mmCIF file of C-alpha atoms and ligand atoms in Angstrom:
data_model
loop_
_atom_site.group_PDB
_atom_site.id
_atom_site.type_symbol
_atom_site.label_atom_id
_atom_site.label_comp_id
_atom_site.label_asym_id
_atom_site.label_seq_id
_atom_site.Cartn_x
_atom_site.Cartn_y
_atom_site.Cartn_z
ATOM 1 C CA MET A 1 8.048 252.672 38.484
ATOM 2 C CA TYR A 2 10.023 251.801 41.558
ATOM 3 C CA ASN A 3 13.548 251.105 42.680
ATOM 4 C CA HIS A 4 14.357 247.433 42.110
ATOM 5 C CA THR A 5 16.942 247.176 44.852
ATOM 6 C CA ALA A 6 14.417 248.575 47.329
ATOM 7 C CA TYR A 7 11.830 246.127 45.968
ATOM 8 C CA GLU A 8 14.222 243.202 46.489
ATOM 9 C CA MET A 9 14.825 244.290 50.075
ATOM 10 C CA GLY A 10 11.083 244.483 50.696
ATOM 11 C CA ALA A 11 10.288 241.205 48.942
ATOM 12 C CA ASN A 12 13.151 239.300 50.572
ATOM 13 C CA ARG A 13 11.514 239.414 53.940
ATOM 14 C CA CYS A 14 13.222 238.740 57.236
ATOM 15 C CA ALA A 15 12.705 235.029 58.029
ATOM 16 C CA ILE A 16 12.280 235.796 61.732
ATOM 17 C CA ARG A 17 9.394 238.193 61.172
ATOM 18 C CA ASP A 18 7.751 235.796 58.698
ATOM 19 C CA LEU A 19 7.840 232.991 61.259
ATOM 20 C CA ALA A 20 6.606 235.264 64.061
ATOM 21 C CA GLU A 21 3.701 236.447 61.895
ATOM 22 C CA TYR A 22 2.862 232.834 61.050
ATOM 23 C CA GLY A 23 2.884 232.136 64.811
ATOM 24 C CA ALA A 24 0.491 235.012 65.517
ATOM 25 C CA ALA A 25 -1.911 233.850 62.768
ATOM 26 C CA ARG A 26 -1.727 230.229 63.910
ATOM 27 C CA ALA A 27 -2.417 231.297 67.512
ATOM 28 C CA GLN A 28 -5.727 232.777 66.310
ATOM 29 C CA VAL A 29 -6.686 229.341 64.996
ATOM 30 C CA ILE A 30 -5.469 226.940 67.705
ATOM 31 C CA GLY A 31 -5.278 229.290 70.711
ATOM 32 C CA LYS A 32 -2.320 231.236 72.028
ATOM 33 C CA GLU A 33 -1.560 228.624 74.659
ATOM 34 C CA ASN A 34 -1.095 225.905 72.031
ATOM 35 C CA ILE A 35 1.570 227.584 69.930
ATOM 36 C CA PHE A 36 5.167 227.344 71.110
ATOM 37 C CA ASP A 37 6.663 230.401 69.506
ATOM 38 C CA PHE A 38 10.390 230.823 70.189
ATOM 39 C CA THR A 39 11.005 233.098 67.204
ATOM 40 C CA ILE A 40 11.142 236.757 68.123
ATOM 41 C CA GLY A 41 13.206 238.641 70.697
ATOM 42 C CA ASN A 42 10.387 240.678 72.180
ATOM 43 C CA PRO A 43 11.164 241.046 75.897
ATOM 44 C CA SER A 44 8.715 239.135 78.099
ATOM 45 C CA LEU A 45 9.714 241.208 81.124
ATOM 46 C CA PRO A 46 7.507 244.267 81.552
ATOM 47 C CA ALA A 47 9.257 247.644 81.719
ATOM 48 C CA ALA A 48 10.160 248.603 85.306
ATOM 49 C CA PRO A 49 7.523 250.571 87.284
ATOM 50 C CA GLU A 50 9.956 253.528 87.432
ATOM 51 C CA ILE A 51 9.492 253.903 83.661
ATOM 52 C CA ALA A 52 5.705 254.214 83.944
ATOM 53 C CA ASP A 53 6.176 256.619 86.896
ATOM 54 C CA ALA A 54 8.502 258.788 84.820
ATOM 55 C CA VAL A 55 6.123 258.816 81.821
ATOM 56 C CA ARG A 56 3.197 259.716 84.089
ATOM 57 C CA ASP A 57 5.138 262.468 85.789
ATOM 58 C CA ILE A 58 6.298 263.951 82.467
ATOM 59 C CA LEU A 59 2.805 263.859 80.980
ATOM 60 C CA GLU A 60 1.143 265.273 84.079
ATOM 61 C CA ASN A 61 3.682 267.829 85.220
ATOM 62 C CA MET A 62 5.807 268.964 82.284
ATOM 63 C CA ASP A 63 4.716 271.677 79.891
ATOM 64 C CA PRO A 64 3.335 269.588 76.988
ATOM 65 C CA LEU A 65 5.060 271.837 74.497
ATOM 66 C CA GLN A 66 8.355 270.915 76.128
ATOM 67 C CA ALA A 67 7.527 267.213 76.562
ATOM 68 C CA HIS A 68 6.688 266.651 72.905
ATOM 69 C CA SER A 69 8.757 269.232 71.057
ATOM 70 C CA TYR A 70 11.618 268.527 68.663
ATOM 71 C CA THR A 71 14.929 268.277 70.459
ATOM 72 C CA SER A 72 18.333 268.955 68.936
ATOM 73 C CA ALA A 73 19.444 266.149 66.603
ATOM 74 C CA PRO A 74 21.941 264.672 69.136
ATOM 75 C CA GLY A 75 19.263 264.761 71.822
ATOM 76 C CA LEU A 76 18.446 266.473 75.109
ATOM 77 C CA LEU A 77 21.491 267.447 77.097
ATOM 78 C CA ALA A 78 19.899 266.129 80.311
ATOM 79 C CA ALA A 79 19.448 262.670 78.755
ATOM 80 C CA ARG A 80 22.996 262.580 77.403
ATOM 81 C CA GLN A 81 24.335 263.735 80.768
ATOM 82 C CA ALA A 82 22.447 260.958 82.552
ATOM 83 C CA ILE A 83 23.794 258.329 80.130
ATOM 84 C CA ALA A 84 27.363 259.648 80.352
ATOM 85 C CA GLN A 85 27.202 259.662 84.145
ATOM 86 C CA ASP A 86 25.876 256.110 84.235
ATOM 87 C CA LEU A 87 28.593 254.822 81.874
ATOM 88 C CA ASN A 88 31.336 256.669 83.761
ATOM 89 C CA CYS A 89 30.200 255.197 87.105
ATOM 90 C CA ARG A 90 30.226 251.692 85.696
ATOM 91 C CA TYR A 91 33.307 251.687 83.503
ATOM 92 C CA GLY A 92 35.555 254.388 85.018
ATOM 93 C CA THR A 93 35.407 256.327 81.729
ATOM 94 C CA ASP A 94 35.225 260.095 81.239
ATOM 95 C CA ILE A 95 32.502 260.212 78.579
ATOM 96 C CA THR A 96 30.917 263.613 77.990
ATOM 97 C CA PRO A 97 27.503 264.372 76.449
ATOM 98 C CA ASP A 98 29.072 265.695 73.239
ATOM 99 C CA GLU A 99 30.277 262.152 72.444
ATOM 100 C CA LEU A 100 26.720 260.787 72.590
ATOM 101 C CA PHE A 101 24.068 260.950 69.873
ATOM 102 C CA LEU A 102 20.590 259.712 70.778
ATOM 103 C CA GLY A 103 19.007 257.509 68.134
ATOM 104 C CA CYS A 104 15.885 255.462 67.498
ATOM 105 C CA GLY A 105 17.346 252.103 68.574
ATOM 106 C CA ALA A 106 20.309 250.065 67.384
ATOM 107 C CA SER A 107 18.945 249.477 63.850
ATOM 108 C CA PRO A 108 18.922 253.088 62.602
ATOM 109 C CA GLU A 109 22.047 253.775 64.652
ATOM 110 C CA LEU A 110 23.894 251.017 62.790
ATOM 111 C CA CYS A 111 22.629 252.446 59.488
ATOM 112 C CA ALA A 112 24.001 255.868 60.447
ATOM 113 C CA VAL A 113 27.382 254.473 61.482
ATOM 114 C CA PHE A 114 27.669 252.324 58.340
ATOM 115 C CA GLY A 115 26.777 255.444 56.321
ATOM 116 C CA ALA A 116 29.390 257.505 58.156
ATOM 117 C CA LEU A 117 32.092 254.965 57.256
ATOM 118 C CA ALA A 118 30.964 254.358 53.672
ATOM 119 C CA VAL A 119 34.025 255.488 51.758
ATOM 120 C CA PRO A 120 34.279 254.111 48.182
ATOM 121 C CA ASP A 121 34.671 250.280 48.182
ATOM 122 C CA ALA A 122 34.211 250.148 51.953
ATOM 123 C CA GLU A 123 34.021 246.671 53.461
ATOM 124 C CA ILE A 124 32.563 245.859 56.860
ATOM 125 C CA LEU A 125 33.156 242.498 58.529
ATOM 126 C CA ALA A 126 30.496 240.656 60.517
ATOM 127 C CA ILE A 127 31.041 237.511 62.541
ATOM 128 C CA ALA A 128 28.695 234.589 62.016
ATOM 129 C CA PRO A 129 26.309 233.963 63.555
ATOM 130 C CA TYR A 130 25.199 237.572 63.031
ATOM 131 C CA PHE A 131 22.053 239.732 63.094
ATOM 132 C CA PRO A 132 20.614 239.294 59.551
ATOM 133 C CA GLU A 133 19.633 242.961 59.214
ATOM 134 C CA TYR A 134 23.310 243.907 58.898
ATOM 135 C CA GLN A 135 23.041 242.867 55.234
ATOM 136 C CA PRO A 136 20.353 245.365 54.137
ATOM 137 C CA PHE A 137 21.835 248.056 56.400
ATOM 138 C CA ALA A 138 25.269 247.684 54.799
ATOM 139 C CA GLN A 139 23.849 247.420 51.292
ATOM 140 C CA ALA A 140 21.816 250.616 51.715
ATOM 141 C CA ALA A 141 24.897 252.432 53.004
ATOM 142 C CA GLY A 142 26.885 251.260 49.974
ATOM 143 C CA CYS A 143 29.227 249.040 52.002
ATOM 144 C CA LYS A 144 30.071 245.415 51.305
ATOM 145 C CA LEU A 145 29.377 243.084 54.238
ATOM 146 C CA LYS A 146 31.904 240.238 54.516
ATOM 147 C CA VAL A 147 30.984 237.413 56.850
ATOM 148 C CA ILE A 148 33.538 235.623 59.037
ATOM 149 C CA PRO A 149 32.666 231.918 59.495
ATOM 150 C CA PRO A 150 31.491 230.846 62.962
ATOM 151 C CA ASP A 151 33.784 229.536 65.666
ATOM 152 C CA VAL A 152 31.852 226.327 66.334
ATOM 153 C CA PRO A 153 31.039 225.210 69.052
ATOM 154 C CA ASP A 154 32.266 228.017 71.362
ATOM 155 C CA PHE A 155 31.082 230.951 69.221
ATOM 156 C CA GLN A 156 33.990 233.227 70.034
ATOM 157 C CA ILE A 157 35.812 234.868 67.072
ATOM 158 C CA ARG A 158 37.992 233.059 64.531
ATOM 159 C CA LEU A 159 40.845 235.523 64.442
ATOM 160 C CA ASP A 160 42.630 233.586 61.701
ATOM 161 C CA GLU A 161 39.574 234.118 59.487
ATOM 162 C CA VAL A 162 39.324 237.798 60.462
ATOM 163 C CA GLU A 163 42.964 238.229 59.518
ATOM 164 C CA LYS A 164 42.351 236.598 56.124
ATOM 165 C CA ALA A 165 39.306 238.798 55.455
ATOM 166 C CA LEU A 166 40.945 242.134 56.315
ATOM 167 C CA THR A 167 41.911 244.207 53.280
ATOM 168 C CA PRO A 168 42.863 247.860 52.794
ATOM 169 C CA ASN A 169 39.145 248.439 52.067
ATOM 170 C CA THR A 170 38.072 247.207 55.510
ATOM 171 C CA VAL A 171 36.687 250.136 57.460
ATOM 172 C CA ALA A 172 35.091 248.295 60.379
ATOM 173 C CA ILE A 173 34.057 245.060 62.022
ATOM 174 C CA VAL A 174 30.656 244.755 63.719
ATOM 175 C CA ILE A 175 30.759 243.011 67.073
ATOM 176 C CA ASN A 176 27.581 241.937 68.790
ATOM 177 C CA SER A 177 28.344 240.796 72.314
ATOM 178 C CA PRO A 178 26.321 239.607 74.190
ATOM 179 C CA ASN A 179 25.405 237.847 70.990
ATOM 180 C CA ASN A 180 22.166 237.268 69.197
ATOM 181 C CA PRO A 181 21.705 234.409 68.277
ATOM 182 C CA SER A 182 24.419 232.387 70.033
ATOM 183 C CA GLY A 183 23.751 233.636 73.575
ATOM 184 C CA VAL A 184 27.530 233.895 74.077
ATOM 185 C CA VAL A 185 29.625 236.822 75.390
ATOM 186 C CA TYR A 186 32.970 237.466 73.695
ATOM 187 C CA THR A 187 35.596 237.187 76.422
ATOM 188 C CA ARG A 188 38.002 239.971 77.333
ATOM 189 C CA GLN A 189 40.808 237.792 75.975
ATOM 190 C CA THR A 190 39.046 237.393 72.608
ATOM 191 C CA LEU A 191 38.423 241.150 72.377
ATOM 192 C CA GLU A 192 41.978 242.041 73.366
ATOM 193 C CA LYS A 193 43.369 239.740 70.672
ATOM 194 C CA LEU A 194 40.960 241.204 68.126
ATOM 195 C CA GLY A 195 41.979 244.748 69.145
ATOM 196 C CA ALA A 196 45.668 243.884 68.755
ATOM 197 C CA LEU A 197 45.038 242.423 65.287
ATOM 198 C CA LEU A 198 43.042 245.469 64.152
ATOM 199 C CA THR A 199 45.697 247.839 65.504
ATOM 200 C CA GLU A 200 48.437 245.980 63.626
ATOM 201 C CA LYS A 201 46.477 245.826 60.361
ATOM 202 C CA GLY A 202 45.279 249.411 60.684
ATOM 203 C CA LYS A 203 48.916 250.520 60.900
ATOM 204 C CA ALA A 204 49.791 248.474 57.833
ATOM 205 C CA PHE A 205 46.828 249.885 55.844
ATOM 206 C CA GLY A 206 47.402 253.456 57.036
ATOM 207 C CA HIS A 207 43.871 253.939 58.386
ATOM 208 C CA PRO A 208 41.913 252.805 61.423
ATOM 209 C CA ILE A 209 39.658 249.759 61.371
ATOM 210 C CA TYR A 210 36.800 250.617 63.699
ATOM 211 C CA ILE A 211 34.913 248.202 65.886
ATOM 212 C CA ILE A 212 31.182 248.901 65.722
ATOM 213 C CA ALA A 213 29.850 247.493 68.994
ATOM 214 C CA ASP A 214 26.180 246.612 68.469
ATOM 215 C CA GLU A 215 24.992 246.380 72.054
ATOM 216 C CA PRO A 216 21.302 245.838 72.687
ATOM 217 C CA TYR A 217 22.108 243.073 75.188
ATOM 218 C CA ARG A 218 24.900 244.585 77.285
ATOM 219 C CA GLU A 219 22.898 244.415 80.514
ATOM 220 C CA LEU A 220 21.598 240.887 79.929
ATOM 221 C CA ALA A 221 24.295 238.578 81.270
ATOM 222 C CA TYR A 222 23.967 235.857 83.914
ATOM 223 C CA ASP A 223 26.106 234.237 86.615
ATOM 224 C CA GLY A 224 28.379 237.308 86.894
ATOM 225 C CA VAL A 225 29.813 236.801 83.385
ATOM 226 C CA GLU A 226 31.900 239.854 82.453
ATOM 227 C CA VAL A 227 30.636 241.905 79.489
ATOM 228 C CA PRO A 228 33.665 244.082 78.690
ATOM 229 C CA PHE A 229 32.977 247.676 77.606
ATOM 230 C CA ILE A 230 34.825 247.497 74.293
ATOM 231 C CA PRO A 231 35.948 251.179 74.060
ATOM 232 C CA THR A 232 38.100 250.534 77.157
ATOM 233 C CA ILE A 233 39.875 247.716 75.283
ATOM 234 C CA TYR A 234 40.103 249.216 71.780
ATOM 235 C CA LYS A 235 39.967 252.980 71.388
ATOM 236 C CA ASP A 236 38.595 252.988 67.828
ATOM 237 C CA THR A 237 35.233 251.611 68.951
ATOM 238 C CA ILE A 238 31.852 253.145 68.120
ATOM 239 C CA VAL A 239 28.989 251.902 70.295
ATOM 240 C CA CYS A 240 25.399 251.506 69.059
ATOM 241 C CA TYR A 241 23.289 250.984 72.163
ATOM 242 C CA SER A 242 19.586 250.274 72.486
ATOM 243 C CA TYR A 243 17.084 250.319 75.354
ATOM 244 C CA SER A 244 14.840 247.886 73.436
ATOM 245 C CA LYS A 245 15.863 244.910 75.548
ATOM 246 C CA SER A 246 17.517 246.335 78.668
ATOM 247 C CA LEU A 247 14.515 248.506 79.606
ATOM 248 C CA SER A 248 11.981 246.351 77.679
ATOM 249 C CA LEU A 249 11.073 249.248 75.351
ATOM 250 C CA PRO A 250 11.479 247.707 71.862
ATOM 251 C CA GLY A 251 8.564 249.555 70.297
ATOM 252 C CA GLU A 252 9.515 252.954 71.683
ATOM 253 C CA ARG A 253 12.686 253.203 69.551
ATOM 254 C CA ILE A 254 15.331 254.743 71.765
ATOM 255 C CA GLY A 255 19.091 254.256 72.171
ATOM 256 C CA TYR A 256 22.353 256.096 71.601
ATOM 257 C CA ILE A 257 25.552 256.131 69.571
ATOM 258 C CA TYR A 258 28.796 256.733 71.449
ATOM 259 C CA VAL A 259 31.667 258.037 69.322
ATOM 260 C CA PRO A 260 34.689 258.452 71.644
ATOM 261 C CA ARG A 261 36.678 261.639 71.130
ATOM 262 C CA GLN A 262 39.834 259.515 71.644
ATOM 263 C CA ALA A 263 38.959 257.448 68.563
ATOM 264 C CA THR A 264 40.898 258.246 65.412
ATOM 265 C CA ASP A 265 39.167 261.245 63.783
ATOM 266 C CA GLY A 266 36.713 261.095 66.722
ATOM 267 C CA GLY A 267 35.237 264.595 66.318
ATOM 268 C CA ALA A 268 34.881 264.373 62.534
ATOM 269 C CA LEU A 269 33.456 260.876 62.807
ATOM 270 C CA TYR A 270 30.780 262.122 65.228
ATOM 271 C CA THR A 271 29.864 264.815 62.690
ATOM 272 C CA ALA A 272 29.765 262.209 59.905
ATOM 273 C CA VAL A 273 27.480 260.009 62.028
ATOM 274 C CA ALA A 274 25.178 263.014 62.575
ATOM 275 C CA GLY A 275 25.258 263.716 58.823
ATOM 276 C CA ALA A 276 24.503 260.112 57.890
ATOM 277 C CA ALA A 277 21.640 260.050 60.423
ATOM 278 C CA ARG A 278 20.307 263.268 58.894
ATOM 279 C CA SER A 279 20.399 261.737 55.427
ATOM 280 C CA LEU A 280 18.278 258.866 56.776
ATOM 281 C CA GLY A 281 15.642 261.297 57.995
ATOM 282 C CA HIS A 282 16.755 261.529 61.620
ATOM 283 C CA ILE A 283 15.336 264.670 63.213
ATOM 284 C CA CYS A 284 15.618 263.566 66.823
ATOM 285 C CA ALA A 285 14.931 260.512 68.971
ATOM 286 C CA PRO A 286 11.377 260.458 70.442
ATOM 287 C CA SER A 287 11.368 263.360 72.876
ATOM 288 C CA LEU A 288 9.137 261.752 75.513
ATOM 289 C CA TRP A 289 11.590 258.858 75.799
ATOM 290 C CA GLN A 290 14.539 261.216 75.956
ATOM 291 C CA HIS A 291 12.893 262.831 79.002
ATOM 292 C CA VAL A 292 12.389 259.363 80.483
ATOM 293 C CA LEU A 293 16.064 258.530 79.957
ATOM 294 C CA ALA A 294 17.121 261.698 81.726
ATOM 295 C CA ARG A 295 15.485 260.114 84.797
ATOM 296 C CA CYS A 296 15.932 256.383 84.191
ATOM 297 C CA ALA A 297 19.264 255.801 82.376
ATOM 298 C CA HIS A 298 20.640 254.093 85.497
ATOM 299 C CA LEU A 299 17.941 251.378 85.627
ATOM 300 C CA ARG A 300 18.884 247.724 85.083
ATOM 301 C CA PRO A 301 16.572 244.834 84.253
ATOM 302 C CA ASP A 302 15.666 242.215 86.848
ATOM 303 C CA LEU A 303 16.905 239.123 85.064
ATOM 304 C CA SER A 304 15.472 236.501 87.395
ATOM 305 C CA ASP A 305 12.628 235.421 85.069
ATOM 306 C CA TYR A 306 14.910 235.142 82.028
ATOM 307 C CA ASP A 307 17.472 233.296 84.126
ATOM 308 C CA ARG A 308 14.877 230.788 85.320
ATOM 309 C CA ASN A 309 13.759 230.248 81.701
ATOM 310 C CA ARG A 310 17.356 229.890 80.565
ATOM 311 C CA LYS A 311 18.102 227.154 83.099
ATOM 312 C CA ALA A 312 14.866 225.258 82.452
ATOM 313 C CA LEU A 313 15.328 225.278 78.656
ATOM 314 C CA TYR A 314 19.066 224.568 78.689
ATOM 315 C CA GLU A 315 18.739 221.664 81.106
ATOM 316 C CA GLY A 316 15.648 220.297 79.380
ATOM 317 C CA LEU A 317 17.240 220.366 75.928
ATOM 318 C CA ARG A 318 20.438 218.776 77.137
ATOM 319 C CA GLU A 319 18.513 216.028 78.906
ATOM 320 C CA ALA A 320 16.682 215.386 75.628
ATOM 321 C CA GLY A 321 20.087 214.950 73.954
ATOM 322 C CA TYR A 322 20.604 218.307 72.184
ATOM 323 C CA ALA A 323 23.954 220.073 71.952
ATOM 324 C CA VAL A 324 23.471 223.705 72.974
ATOM 325 C CA ALA A 325 25.950 226.607 73.007
ATOM 326 C CA LYS A 326 26.367 227.625 76.676
ATOM 327 C CA PRO A 327 23.939 230.498 77.058
ATOM 328 C CA ASP A 328 25.577 233.195 79.189
ATOM 329 C CA ASP A 329 23.543 236.149 78.105
ATOM 330 C CA ALA A 330 20.591 237.779 76.374
ATOM 331 C CA PHE A 331 17.552 235.523 75.903
ATOM 332 C CA TYR A 332 18.706 233.351 73.034
ATOM 333 C CA MET A 333 19.797 229.749 72.803
ATOM 334 C CA PHE A 334 21.562 228.313 69.782
ATOM 335 C CA VAL A 335 20.857 224.622 69.369
ATOM 336 C CA LYS A 336 22.589 222.151 67.098
ATOM 337 C CA VAL A 337 19.990 220.253 65.101
ATOM 338 C CA PRO A 338 20.141 216.486 64.823
ATOM 339 C CA GLY A 339 21.063 215.600 61.240
ATOM 340 C CA GLY A 340 22.385 219.110 60.581
ATOM 341 C CA ASP A 341 19.541 220.404 58.368
ATOM 342 C CA ALA A 342 18.072 223.365 60.251
ATOM 343 C CA GLU A 343 15.474 224.185 57.581
ATOM 344 C CA ALA A 344 14.126 220.611 57.656
ATOM 345 C CA PHE A 345 14.118 220.612 61.463
ATOM 346 C CA THR A 346 12.239 223.938 61.496
ATOM 347 C CA LYS A 347 9.576 222.518 59.160
ATOM 348 C CA LYS A 348 9.179 219.356 61.251
ATOM 349 C CA ALA A 349 8.889 221.493 64.395
ATOM 350 C CA MET A 350 6.293 223.710 62.723
ATOM 351 C CA GLU A 351 4.085 220.688 62.111
ATOM 352 C CA LYS A 352 3.984 220.353 65.912
ATOM 353 C CA ASP A 353 3.311 224.092 66.377
ATOM 354 C CA LEU A 354 6.802 224.638 67.709
ATOM 355 C CA LEU A 355 8.406 227.670 66.040
ATOM 356 C CA VAL A 356 12.174 228.169 65.904
ATOM 357 C CA VAL A 357 14.436 230.118 63.531
ATOM 358 C CA PRO A 358 16.957 228.278 61.340
ATOM 359 C CA GLY A 359 20.568 229.368 61.898
ATOM 360 C CA ASP A 360 20.944 229.798 58.115
ATOM 361 C CA SER A 361 19.346 233.239 58.590
ATOM 362 C CA PHE A 362 22.284 234.162 60.824
ATOM 363 C CA GLY A 363 24.994 232.765 58.548
ATOM 364 C CA CYS A 364 25.314 229.584 60.616
ATOM 365 C CA PRO A 365 23.551 226.528 59.127
ATOM 366 C CA GLY A 366 23.043 223.425 61.250
ATOM 367 C CA TYR A 367 21.646 225.337 64.240
ATOM 368 C CA VAL A 368 18.326 226.817 65.261
ATOM 369 C CA ARG A 369 17.783 229.844 67.459
ATOM 370 C CA LEU A 370 15.316 229.848 70.318
ATOM 371 C CA CYS A 371 14.213 233.037 72.093
ATOM 372 C CA TYR A 372 13.342 232.098 75.644
ATOM 373 C CA CYS A 373 11.518 235.332 76.446
ATOM 374 C CA VAL A 374 8.314 233.286 76.787
ATOM 375 C CA SER A 375 6.512 231.932 79.847
ATOM 376 C CA LEU A 376 8.122 229.173 81.919
ATOM 377 C CA ASP A 377 4.981 227.121 81.391
ATOM 378 C CA LYS A 378 5.512 227.294 77.602
ATOM 379 C CA ILE A 379 9.091 226.142 78.034
ATOM 380 C CA GLN A 380 8.080 223.224 80.220
ATOM 381 C CA ARG A 381 5.301 222.125 77.872
ATOM 382 C CA SER A 382 7.570 222.482 74.825
ATOM 383 C CA LEU A 383 10.259 220.115 76.123
ATOM 384 C CA PRO A 384 8.406 216.867 75.219
ATOM 385 C CA ILE A 385 7.966 218.276 71.680
ATOM 386 C CA PHE A 386 11.674 219.019 71.404
ATOM 387 C CA ALA A 387 12.379 215.493 72.720
ATOM 388 C CA SER A 388 10.111 214.006 70.041
ATOM 389 C CA LEU A 389 12.103 215.781 67.312
ATOM 390 C CA ILE A 390 15.500 214.340 68.145
HETATM 391 N N1 LIG B 401 21.274 244.189 66.838
HETATM 392 C C1 LIG B 401 20.967 242.979 67.324
HETATM 393 C C2 LIG B 401 22.036 241.984 67.492
HETATM 394 C C3 LIG B 401 19.647 242.670 67.646
HETATM 395 O O1 LIG B 401 19.352 241.453 68.122
HETATM 396 C C4 LIG B 401 18.649 243.642 67.458
HETATM 397 C C5 LIG B 401 17.230 243.348 67.754
HETATM 398 O O2 LIG B 401 16.807 242.267 68.011
HETATM 399 C C6 LIG B 401 19.030 244.892 66.958
HETATM 400 C C7 LIG B 401 20.345 245.134 66.660
HETATM 401 C C8 LIG B 401 18.022 245.968 66.723
HETATM 402 O O3 LIG B 401 17.574 246.471 67.933
HETATM 403 P P1 LIG B 401 16.678 247.796 68.015
HETATM 404 O O4 LIG B 401 15.353 247.369 68.524
HETATM 405 O O5 LIG B 401 17.388 248.638 69.015
HETATM 406 O O6 LIG B 401 16.648 248.418 66.674
#
């Protein structure tokens, strides 16, 4: 006996992970150097040496009982203070530790926030292309996910479509900027217009419509592109942040939720987030990594390798004749496929040991996503294969 909904979620596997696992198996057969795997967003930049120094220092010099013990559910005060201080220095905010809740990365944080907002018939909007895991997260929380069609080819937000989709049941809209998979940052102008629309509709419906800012890529932007801190534009914003990509710690599972006290029902919402996290089995974020954050929350990634990859791949693909969304951030490129059938393109590419993810998985058919967190050599050797597919 088992729960059929849970079975469906397990059986309906994430296409990205399937392709990445195929890539790993294929690499065993033909050699790692001969597989061109652009599927999974695992940072190729090693964590900064300061991280290893902090871990070493904690393990060698801190009382082990303290280093590994349970912390409070929201997390160590020292870690939350370090994060608040870092955010306040950068964004001129006055965030305090009691607005921060440390979590195990953006995924469980999103689940907790969806759960906290899951009133009966709750609807959450997501903008295509979007992170596919929003679907199971929303379903498990008992919320309906409604997808806004993509704004092709710029990949900003179609506000006319958002307006059409908003109903009195809408509790939130998830915004992922810098965006996976498009590689685009939503501009300040886009976010201000969205904020104005949500304010107007929230007044009409008699309740707030929160923005849930899913932000694993906030620090990964190139050429000085501005990544606005959304709570400074729209007060009813809840941030789900992750150190998976910015500190290259995806397997360590550490991040935070920021619920501003200025948000509508801010204090109660924070408590609801804590309650929803508890119901998902949250006891505390990994304590070792909380201690690391208390020392390292101010660190930023050195983006030069990603930037070099970005330029080489973007220029190479364009020279080969592909249309590519201008990649300003993260380590993703969204490429329009010739002929428009992304699934067929993906299969043809696979025959040449080139692995990409069809945009269909992200609610945006006709495109494929490439993760360029691979070696420059792989990018350079993959370009003739891409050229042969056009
Ligand atoms: N949201 C987006 C848009 C992502 O791309 C990812 C991971 O790739 C996540 C959330 C989940 O990140 P985490 O590792 O923090 O759970």
